[in-house]
């Protein structure tokens, strides 16, 4: 793997390993937070070496840093690089039939800008006064030099800016690749849903990443150059700006970010339920339209995060209505997925189990979000663990299960080796169940009134009875962490000793599986495929009759079709032979 | 299923793709300046602009700075279509540097007149912060044009690149206009 390669597959693997590294870091930080809520003030086993002055227990300032960096690392440095950076870079050119990204150098640049950002974030842990500690939202005035004076917060904000620029560069590349570099015959209606998801995510990234870049840039100016965009009141001498301005800018990006992180997952769910139910995706156009509608609406609802910030009640009603309307297209998508599976020849592979898990957790996350979209119910629940449970289900659990669905599905193509099917399925099922246990526990404590971000919730009399529930939730979280070892073992073992992967182990018809070996060569395809059908030609009578199998390649011309149009060129790339069959 | 040779899709880095990519990228990055303009609008709604006791902002010179950006875009447009792109590109470069100089002069004059940071609060922050951010984008344009002129002097045909830089110059002019309206107009 060349370090500065411009091959999209290499860049994808770079994002993958970097994303896993940050996932490990973010996960460990989460475990520490859960320890504090289960055993407040008690020394963490093994942490004495890192925090000798506190004898291994988590101090309030350390705790602030923990939950701040957990959120920032997970959102900007784990989910986004894994779902969009790794899977996006790998899948988009292959699935549209391109020889590579439209701008290969931009692809490499996006990773290296991301890597610089990651390095800044890691460096922030080593500076005096510690890392950032103003929560993942970095609201001023907490995030200004007045309240977090050390260099840690500055380094992290610069790291976030780098991650934002990296996402922006990737988004330009994905959009241009899909629009300009599709193979002949690959119409918009023949794109796999995963590509649609990544395309729409990129459009949202293009529109809203610049907004968070502006917010972060202004915050950095406030911290470093003496401007006063967000500081006011007693915190400044003379006239100041307005911290509320940051909240507007942040949530203009922050709410679409939820969809930025789940749209690729929705696309993957749509693909997986079709492939592994051996049926065409039901209501393909409806699903695409629903995903597009959600994308459009996601930019219009941000102010429901500000219901308790002094927003005008009249605006509250409008934003509440727009927010609740999102549930309509989401329902269309869900129904289409369910109908696709209904009476299908369902194969419970690891990718499908992960996709179904993502459906379930996102469904629960979506339903619990309705309470936060309506003003009347948001006001009592705002700032409680209910919010934490809700967005962990939607942005965390659903996105990570989608990552696993995608990774289990494309792993053979990516590395040319096969994962252990049993370990994969066990990992996915246990992960999904434990996600529900952990984030369900958060919902329950939130409903009982526990505020988020409390160092020791049990200082409050009315929260003391929640210790048992929090302990149970924490133990589920620790188990969830341990279960990930199954994935690590499977990954390491398969990369070293896993059986060589077949060209098309899942027996599906999309270009990457039917026209390229596993792993694909540098230019992806020996010859550019000419697409003649959609991605879901599964269980078609003509395929069964003429080919003796239940799938037809997107660039595969059936003998009958070739005979019926003899003068038309048989424009098709050869289908790579496949023995098929991976559990 | 006979494999036949098919022409590859549009060359990955052909000019059309580069042009489209630049249009997409710059249009999207304009959101950055839209967010900055929104920020100034938000802050301006809270209090009088200019604040009492603070120097009023000039209009003519900042407008000249924007006009120079527009002039650089026009010159680059002509350069991209001329037989030799050197002279128009030099003209565009001079216009960009001139715009920076005018903007720098405006800021320096305002600072001398007492509009200072951090005392000037949001008002001064908008002038210097947004001016600085936009100026950094102009500097990127200056560096890009210098690079093209060096390549041109070495014998490379840079007209294609100049056509792409025209887009960037248009972007600078449009975003300059947005910030001028947001910060300097009453």
mmCIF file of N, CA and C in Angstrom, chain A residues 80-170:
data_model
loop_
_atom_site.group_PDB
_atom_site.id
_atom_site.type_symbol
_atom_site.label_atom_id
_atom_site.label_comp_id
_atom_site.label_asym_id
_atom_site.label_seq_id
_atom_site.Cartn_x
_atom_site.Cartn_y
_atom_site.Cartn_z
ATOM 1 N N UNK A 80 -17.595 9.156 10.108
ATOM 2 C CA UNK A 80 -17.467 9.762 8.771
ATOM 3 C C UNK A 80 -16.369 9.093 7.942
ATOM 4 N N UNK A 81 -15.165 8.887 8.482
ATOM 5 C CA UNK A 81 -14.156 8.237 7.634
ATOM 6 C C UNK A 81 -14.487 6.796 7.289
ATOM 7 N N UNK A 82 -15.137 6.078 8.212
ATOM 8 C CA UNK A 82 -15.439 4.679 7.908
ATOM 9 C C UNK A 82 -16.554 4.573 6.866
ATOM 10 N N UNK A 83 -17.633 5.302 7.119
ATOM 11 C CA UNK A 83 -18.810 5.140 6.256
ATOM 12 C C UNK A 83 -18.632 5.871 4.927
ATOM 13 N N UNK A 84 -18.099 7.075 4.991
ATOM 14 C CA UNK A 84 -18.009 7.884 3.769
ATOM 15 C C UNK A 84 -16.607 7.790 3.165
ATOM 16 N N UNK A 85 -15.578 7.937 4.021
ATOM 17 C CA UNK A 85 -14.219 7.910 3.495
ATOM 18 C C UNK A 85 -13.830 6.540 2.975
ATOM 19 N N UNK A 86 -14.018 5.508 3.774
ATOM 20 C CA UNK A 86 -13.560 4.174 3.375
ATOM 21 C C UNK A 86 -14.523 3.532 2.367
ATOM 22 N N UNK A 87 -15.776 3.353 2.799
ATOM 23 C CA UNK A 87 -16.715 2.659 1.902
ATOM 24 C C UNK A 87 -17.032 3.509 0.683
ATOM 25 N N UNK A 88 -17.130 4.829 0.873
ATOM 26 C CA UNK A 88 -17.426 5.705 -0.263
ATOM 27 C C UNK A 88 -16.326 5.663 -1.299
ATOM 28 N N UNK A 89 -15.084 5.830 -0.859
ATOM 29 C CA UNK A 89 -13.971 5.800 -1.799
ATOM 30 C C UNK A 89 -13.884 4.462 -2.516
ATOM 31 N N UNK A 90 -14.160 3.395 -1.777
ATOM 32 C CA UNK A 90 -14.031 2.085 -2.404
ATOM 33 C C UNK A 90 -15.170 1.803 -3.382
ATOM 34 N N UNK A 91 -16.387 2.100 -2.959
ATOM 35 C CA UNK A 91 -17.550 1.630 -3.713
ATOM 36 C C UNK A 91 -17.907 2.525 -4.903
ATOM 37 N N UNK A 92 -17.862 3.850 -4.706
ATOM 38 C CA UNK A 92 -18.434 4.736 -5.738
ATOM 39 C C UNK A 92 -17.849 4.491 -7.133
ATOM 40 N N UNK A 93 -16.524 4.559 -7.315
ATOM 41 C CA UNK A 93 -16.030 4.363 -8.684
ATOM 42 C C UNK A 93 -16.333 2.966 -9.219
ATOM 43 N N UNK A 94 -16.193 1.959 -8.351
ATOM 44 C CA UNK A 94 -16.453 0.593 -8.815
ATOM 45 C C UNK A 94 -17.912 0.418 -9.217
ATOM 46 N N UNK A 95 -18.806 0.930 -8.408
ATOM 47 C CA UNK A 95 -20.232 0.696 -8.650
ATOM 48 C C UNK A 95 -20.759 1.484 -9.834
ATOM 49 N N UNK A 96 -20.114 2.601 -10.173
ATOM 50 C CA UNK A 96 -20.599 3.350 -11.341
ATOM 51 C C UNK A 96 -19.844 2.939 -12.602
ATOM 52 N N UNK A 97 -18.889 2.054 -12.461
ATOM 53 C CA UNK A 97 -18.160 1.560 -13.624
ATOM 54 C C UNK A 97 -17.035 2.472 -14.074
ATOM 55 N N UNK A 98 -16.479 3.238 -13.151
ATOM 56 C CA UNK A 98 -15.385 4.142 -13.501
ATOM 57 C C UNK A 98 -14.048 3.474 -13.217
ATOM 58 N N UNK A 99 -13.033 3.994 -13.853
ATOM 59 C CA UNK A 99 -11.692 3.440 -13.620
ATOM 60 C C UNK A 99 -11.074 3.990 -12.341
ATOM 61 N N UNK A 100 -11.681 5.000 -11.804
ATOM 62 C CA UNK A 100 -11.176 5.576 -10.560
ATOM 63 C C UNK A 100 -11.999 6.802 -10.231
ATOM 64 N N UNK A 101 -11.553 7.534 -9.225
ATOM 65 C CA UNK A 101 -12.219 8.783 -8.878
ATOM 66 C C UNK A 101 -12.005 9.821 -9.980
ATOM 67 N N UNK A 102 -12.909 10.762 -10.080
ATOM 68 C CA UNK A 102 -12.760 11.828 -11.074
ATOM 69 C C UNK A 102 -11.463 12.593 -10.836
ATOM 70 N N UNK A 103 -11.134 12.824 -9.575
ATOM 71 C CA UNK A 103 -9.907 13.553 -9.245
ATOM 72 C C UNK A 103 -9.092 12.705 -8.255
ATOM 73 N N UNK A 104 -8.249 11.831 -8.772
ATOM 74 C CA UNK A 104 -7.518 10.912 -7.872
ATOM 75 C C UNK A 104 -6.642 11.646 -6.863
ATOM 76 N N UNK A 105 -6.005 12.747 -7.289
ATOM 77 C CA UNK A 105 -5.133 13.457 -6.347
ATOM 78 C C UNK A 105 -5.945 14.076 -5.216
ATOM 79 N N UNK A 106 -7.145 14.536 -5.573
ATOM 80 C CA UNK A 106 -8.024 15.117 -4.550
ATOM 81 C C UNK A 106 -8.406 14.058 -3.526
ATOM 82 N N UNK A 107 -8.573 12.840 -4.019
ATOM 83 C CA UNK A 107 -8.915 11.720 -3.151
ATOM 84 C C UNK A 107 -7.815 11.513 -2.109
ATOM 85 N N UNK A 108 -6.567 11.475 -2.596
ATOM 86 C CA UNK A 108 -5.444 11.290 -1.668
ATOM 87 C C UNK A 108 -5.328 12.493 -0.732
ATOM 88 N N UNK A 109 -5.520 13.685 -1.302
ATOM 89 C CA UNK A 109 -5.414 14.892 -0.476
ATOM 90 C C UNK A 109 -6.446 14.873 0.655
ATOM 91 N N UNK A 110 -7.655 14.401 0.335
ATOM 92 C CA UNK A 110 -8.704 14.391 1.366
ATOM 93 C C UNK A 110 -8.278 13.503 2.531
ATOM 94 N N UNK A 111 -7.604 12.382 2.226
ATOM 95 C CA UNK A 111 -7.161 11.540 3.340
ATOM 96 C C UNK A 111 -6.079 12.235 4.144
ATOM 97 N N UNK A 112 -5.127 12.871 3.469
ATOM 98 C CA UNK A 112 -4.001 13.438 4.208
ATOM 99 C C UNK A 112 -4.405 14.673 5.006
ATOM 100 N N UNK A 113 -5.377 15.411 4.503
ATOM 101 C CA UNK A 113 -5.890 16.524 5.311
ATOM 102 C C UNK A 113 -6.574 15.956 6.565
ATOM 103 N N UNK A 114 -7.319 14.871 6.350
ATOM 104 C CA UNK A 114 -7.961 14.190 7.485
ATOM 105 C C UNK A 114 -6.906 13.709 8.484
ATOM 106 N N UNK A 115 -5.804 13.147 7.953
ATOM 107 C CA UNK A 115 -4.751 12.618 8.829
ATOM 108 C C UNK A 115 -4.117 13.739 9.654
ATOM 109 N N UNK A 116 -3.916 14.900 9.031
ATOM 110 C CA UNK A 116 -3.368 16.038 9.774
ATOM 111 C C UNK A 116 -4.329 16.424 10.903
ATOM 112 N N UNK A 117 -5.614 16.464 10.571
ATOM 113 C CA UNK A 117 -6.627 16.776 11.589
ATOM 114 C C UNK A 117 -6.580 15.775 12.732
ATOM 115 N N UNK A 118 -6.466 14.506 12.385
ATOM 116 C CA UNK A 118 -6.397 13.456 13.402
ATOM 117 C C UNK A 118 -5.170 13.635 14.285
ATOM 118 N N UNK A 119 -4.051 13.985 13.652
ATOM 119 C CA UNK A 119 -2.818 14.179 14.422
ATOM 120 C C UNK A 119 -2.981 15.347 15.395
ATOM 121 N N UNK A 120 -3.638 16.406 14.953
ATOM 122 C CA UNK A 120 -3.862 17.555 15.845
ATOM 123 C C UNK A 120 -4.719 17.150 17.039
ATOM 124 N N UNK A 121 -5.743 16.348 16.752
ATOM 125 C CA UNK A 121 -6.627 15.896 17.838
ATOM 126 C C UNK A 121 -5.848 15.043 18.832
ATOM 127 N N UNK A 122 -5.021 14.143 18.318
ATOM 128 C CA UNK A 122 -4.238 13.290 19.216
ATOM 129 C C UNK A 122 -3.250 14.132 20.024
ATOM 130 N N UNK A 123 -2.654 15.129 19.347
ATOM 131 C CA UNK A 123 -1.687 15.987 20.040
ATOM 132 C C UNK A 123 -2.343 16.747 21.184
ATOM 133 N N UNK A 124 -3.632 17.039 21.034
ATOM 134 C CA UNK A 124 -4.315 17.839 22.051
ATOM 135 C C UNK A 124 -4.348 17.138 23.410
ATOM 136 N N UNK A 125 -4.199 15.812 23.417
ATOM 137 C CA UNK A 125 -4.225 15.090 24.694
ATOM 138 C C UNK A 125 -2.945 15.334 25.497
ATOM 139 N N UNK A 126 -1.903 15.789 24.799
ATOM 140 C CA UNK A 126 -0.616 15.917 25.487
ATOM 141 C C UNK A 126 -0.268 17.321 25.924
ATOM 142 N N UNK A 127 -1.146 18.290 25.663
ATOM 143 C CA UNK A 127 -0.759 19.667 25.980
ATOM 144 C C UNK A 127 -1.203 20.055 27.398
ATOM 145 N N UNK A 128 -0.599 21.139 27.879
ATOM 146 C CA UNK A 128 -0.938 21.612 29.225
ATOM 147 C C UNK A 128 -2.418 21.994 29.286
ATOM 148 N N UNK A 129 -3.076 21.742 30.357
ATOM 149 C CA UNK A 129 -4.507 21.973 30.585
ATOM 150 C C UNK A 129 -5.389 20.995 29.815
ATOM 151 N N UNK A 130 -4.759 20.058 29.130
ATOM 152 C CA UNK A 130 -5.529 18.962 28.537
ATOM 153 C C UNK A 130 -6.219 19.300 27.241
ATOM 154 N N UNK A 131 -6.978 18.320 26.789
ATOM 155 C CA UNK A 131 -7.630 18.423 25.482
ATOM 156 C C UNK A 131 -8.892 19.282 25.571
ATOM 157 N N UNK A 132 -9.653 19.309 24.474
ATOM 158 C CA UNK A 132 -10.883 20.105 24.435
ATOM 159 C C UNK A 132 -11.855 19.618 25.502
ATOM 160 N N UNK A 133 -12.622 20.533 26.057
ATOM 161 C CA UNK A 133 -13.563 20.106 27.100
ATOM 162 C C UNK A 133 -14.831 20.954 27.073
ATOM 163 N N UNK A 134 -15.264 21.320 25.878
ATOM 164 C CA UNK A 134 -16.478 22.131 25.773
ATOM 165 C C UNK A 134 -17.602 21.356 25.094
ATOM 166 N N UNK A 135 -17.555 20.019 25.195
ATOM 167 C CA UNK A 135 -18.534 19.123 24.564
ATOM 168 C C UNK A 135 -18.363 19.127 23.044
ATOM 169 N N UNK A 136 -18.974 18.122 22.397
ATOM 170 C CA UNK A 136 -18.709 17.944 20.964
ATOM 171 C C UNK A 136 -19.267 19.099 20.148
ATOM 172 N N UNK A 137 -20.258 19.801 20.707
ATOM 173 C CA UNK A 137 -20.830 20.922 19.980
ATOM 174 C C UNK A 137 -19.932 22.156 20.048
ATOM 175 N N UNK A 138 -19.022 22.188 21.007
ATOM 176 C CA UNK A 138 -18.083 23.316 21.177
ATOM 177 C C UNK A 138 -18.790 24.657 21.268
ATOM 178 N N UNK A 139 -19.874 24.685 22.015
ATOM 179 C CA UNK A 139 -20.614 25.942 22.171
ATOM 180 C C UNK A 139 -19.740 26.999 22.844
ATOM 181 N N UNK A 140 -19.708 28.208 22.287
ATOM 182 C CA UNK A 140 -19.185 29.315 23.070
ATOM 183 C C UNK A 140 -20.250 29.737 24.106
ATOM 184 N N UNK A 141 -19.912 30.340 25.179
ATOM 185 C CA UNK A 141 -18.565 30.785 25.538
ATOM 186 C C UNK A 141 -17.657 29.695 26.097
ATOM 187 N N UNK A 142 -18.195 28.455 26.341
ATOM 188 C CA UNK A 142 -17.343 27.415 26.923
ATOM 189 C C UNK A 142 -16.100 27.154 26.081
ATOM 190 N N UNK A 143 -16.255 27.204 24.763
ATOM 191 C CA UNK A 143 -15.145 26.827 23.888
ATOM 192 C C UNK A 143 -14.218 27.991 23.579
ATOM 193 N N UNK A 144 -14.480 29.164 24.135
ATOM 194 C CA UNK A 144 -13.601 30.306 23.867
ATOM 195 C C UNK A 144 -12.416 30.279 24.828
ATOM 196 N N UNK A 145 -11.458 31.146 24.555
ATOM 197 C CA UNK A 145 -10.240 31.152 25.375
ATOM 198 C C UNK A 145 -10.523 31.564 26.809
ATOM 199 N N UNK A 146 -11.682 32.162 27.039
ATOM 200 C CA UNK A 146 -11.996 32.592 28.409
ATOM 201 C C UNK A 146 -12.263 31.378 29.302
ATOM 202 N N UNK A 147 -12.963 30.387 28.779
ATOM 203 C CA UNK A 147 -13.356 29.238 29.600
ATOM 204 C C UNK A 147 -12.497 27.992 29.350
ATOM 205 N N UNK A 148 -11.930 27.849 28.172
ATOM 206 C CA UNK A 148 -10.996 26.739 27.917
ATOM 207 C C UNK A 148 -9.714 27.351 27.362
ATOM 208 N N UNK A 149 -8.872 27.860 28.252
ATOM 209 C CA UNK A 149 -7.738 28.662 27.797
ATOM 210 C C UNK A 149 -6.567 27.870 27.210
ATOM 211 N N UNK A 150 -6.495 26.591 27.421
ATOM 212 C CA UNK A 150 -5.330 25.844 26.961
ATOM 213 C C UNK A 150 -5.288 25.706 25.442
ATOM 214 N N UNK A 151 -4.170 25.139 24.983
ATOM 215 C CA UNK A 151 -4.018 24.938 23.539
ATOM 216 C C UNK A 151 -4.842 23.737 23.044
ATOM 217 N N UNK A 152 -5.279 22.886 23.981
ATOM 218 C CA UNK A 152 -5.994 21.676 23.586
ATOM 219 C C UNK A 152 -7.241 21.964 22.772
ATOM 220 N N UNK A 153 -8.052 22.903 23.258
ATOM 221 C CA UNK A 153 -9.290 23.230 22.546
ATOM 222 C C UNK A 153 -8.961 23.786 21.144
ATOM 223 N N UNK A 154 -7.916 24.618 21.073
ATOM 224 C CA UNK A 154 -7.537 25.184 19.772
ATOM 225 C C UNK A 154 -7.109 24.076 18.810
ATOM 226 N N UNK A 155 -6.278 23.170 19.302
ATOM 227 C CA UNK A 155 -5.814 22.082 18.431
ATOM 228 C C UNK A 155 -6.989 21.249 17.930
ATOM 229 N N UNK A 156 -7.919 20.964 18.833
ATOM 230 C CA UNK A 156 -9.064 20.143 18.430
ATOM 231 C C UNK A 156 -9.919 20.886 17.406
ATOM 232 N N UNK A 157 -10.121 22.189 17.615
ATOM 233 C CA UNK A 157 -10.927 22.937 16.637
ATOM 234 C C UNK A 157 -10.235 22.954 15.273
ATOM 235 N N UNK A 158 -8.911 23.050 15.284
ATOM 236 C CA UNK A 158 -8.185 22.992 14.014
ATOM 237 C C UNK A 158 -8.307 21.601 13.392
ATOM 238 N N UNK A 159 -8.281 20.587 14.247
ATOM 239 C CA UNK A 159 -8.470 19.219 13.754
ATOM 240 C C UNK A 159 -9.835 19.036 13.129
ATOM 241 N N UNK A 160 -10.855 19.607 13.771
ATOM 242 C CA UNK A 160 -12.216 19.509 13.225
ATOM 243 C C UNK A 160 -12.286 20.246 11.889
ATOM 244 N N UNK A 161 -11.627 21.382 11.808
ATOM 245 C CA UNK A 161 -11.613 22.137 10.548
ATOM 246 C C UNK A 161 -10.971 21.289 9.436
ATOM 247 N N UNK A 162 -9.884 20.596 9.780
ATOM 248 C CA UNK A 162 -9.235 19.720 8.794
ATOM 249 C C UNK A 162 -10.186 18.604 8.367
ATOM 250 N N UNK A 163 -10.874 18.002 9.345
ATOM 251 C CA UNK A 163 -11.817 16.928 9.007
ATOM 252 C C UNK A 163 -12.923 17.460 8.102
ATOM 253 N N UNK A 164 -13.350 18.699 8.379
ATOM 254 C CA UNK A 164 -14.408 19.295 7.549
ATOM 255 C C UNK A 164 -13.904 19.514 6.125
ATOM 256 N N UNK A 165 -12.702 20.040 5.992
ATOM 257 C CA UNK A 165 -12.150 20.264 4.645
ATOM 258 C C UNK A 165 -11.990 18.932 3.925
ATOM 259 N N UNK A 166 -11.533 17.915 4.647
ATOM 260 C CA UNK A 166 -11.382 16.588 4.045
ATOM 261 C C UNK A 166 -12.727 16.074 3.523
ATOM 262 N N UNK A 167 -13.764 16.214 4.333
ATOM 263 C CA UNK A 167 -15.101 15.765 3.904
ATOM 264 C C UNK A 167 -15.560 16.546 2.685
ATOM 265 N N UNK A 168 -15.263 17.825 2.667
ATOM 266 C CA UNK A 168 -15.669 18.663 1.546
ATOM 267 C C UNK A 168 -14.984 18.204 0.252
ATOM 268 N N UNK A 169 -13.681 17.957 0.350
ATOM 269 C CA UNK A 169 -12.938 17.527 -0.842
ATOM 270 C C UNK A 169 -13.470 16.178 -1.340
ATOM 271 N N UNK A 170 -13.732 15.272 -0.401
ATOM 272 C CA UNK A 170 -14.294 13.968 -0.787
ATOM 273 C C UNK A 170 -15.636 14.148 -1.465
#
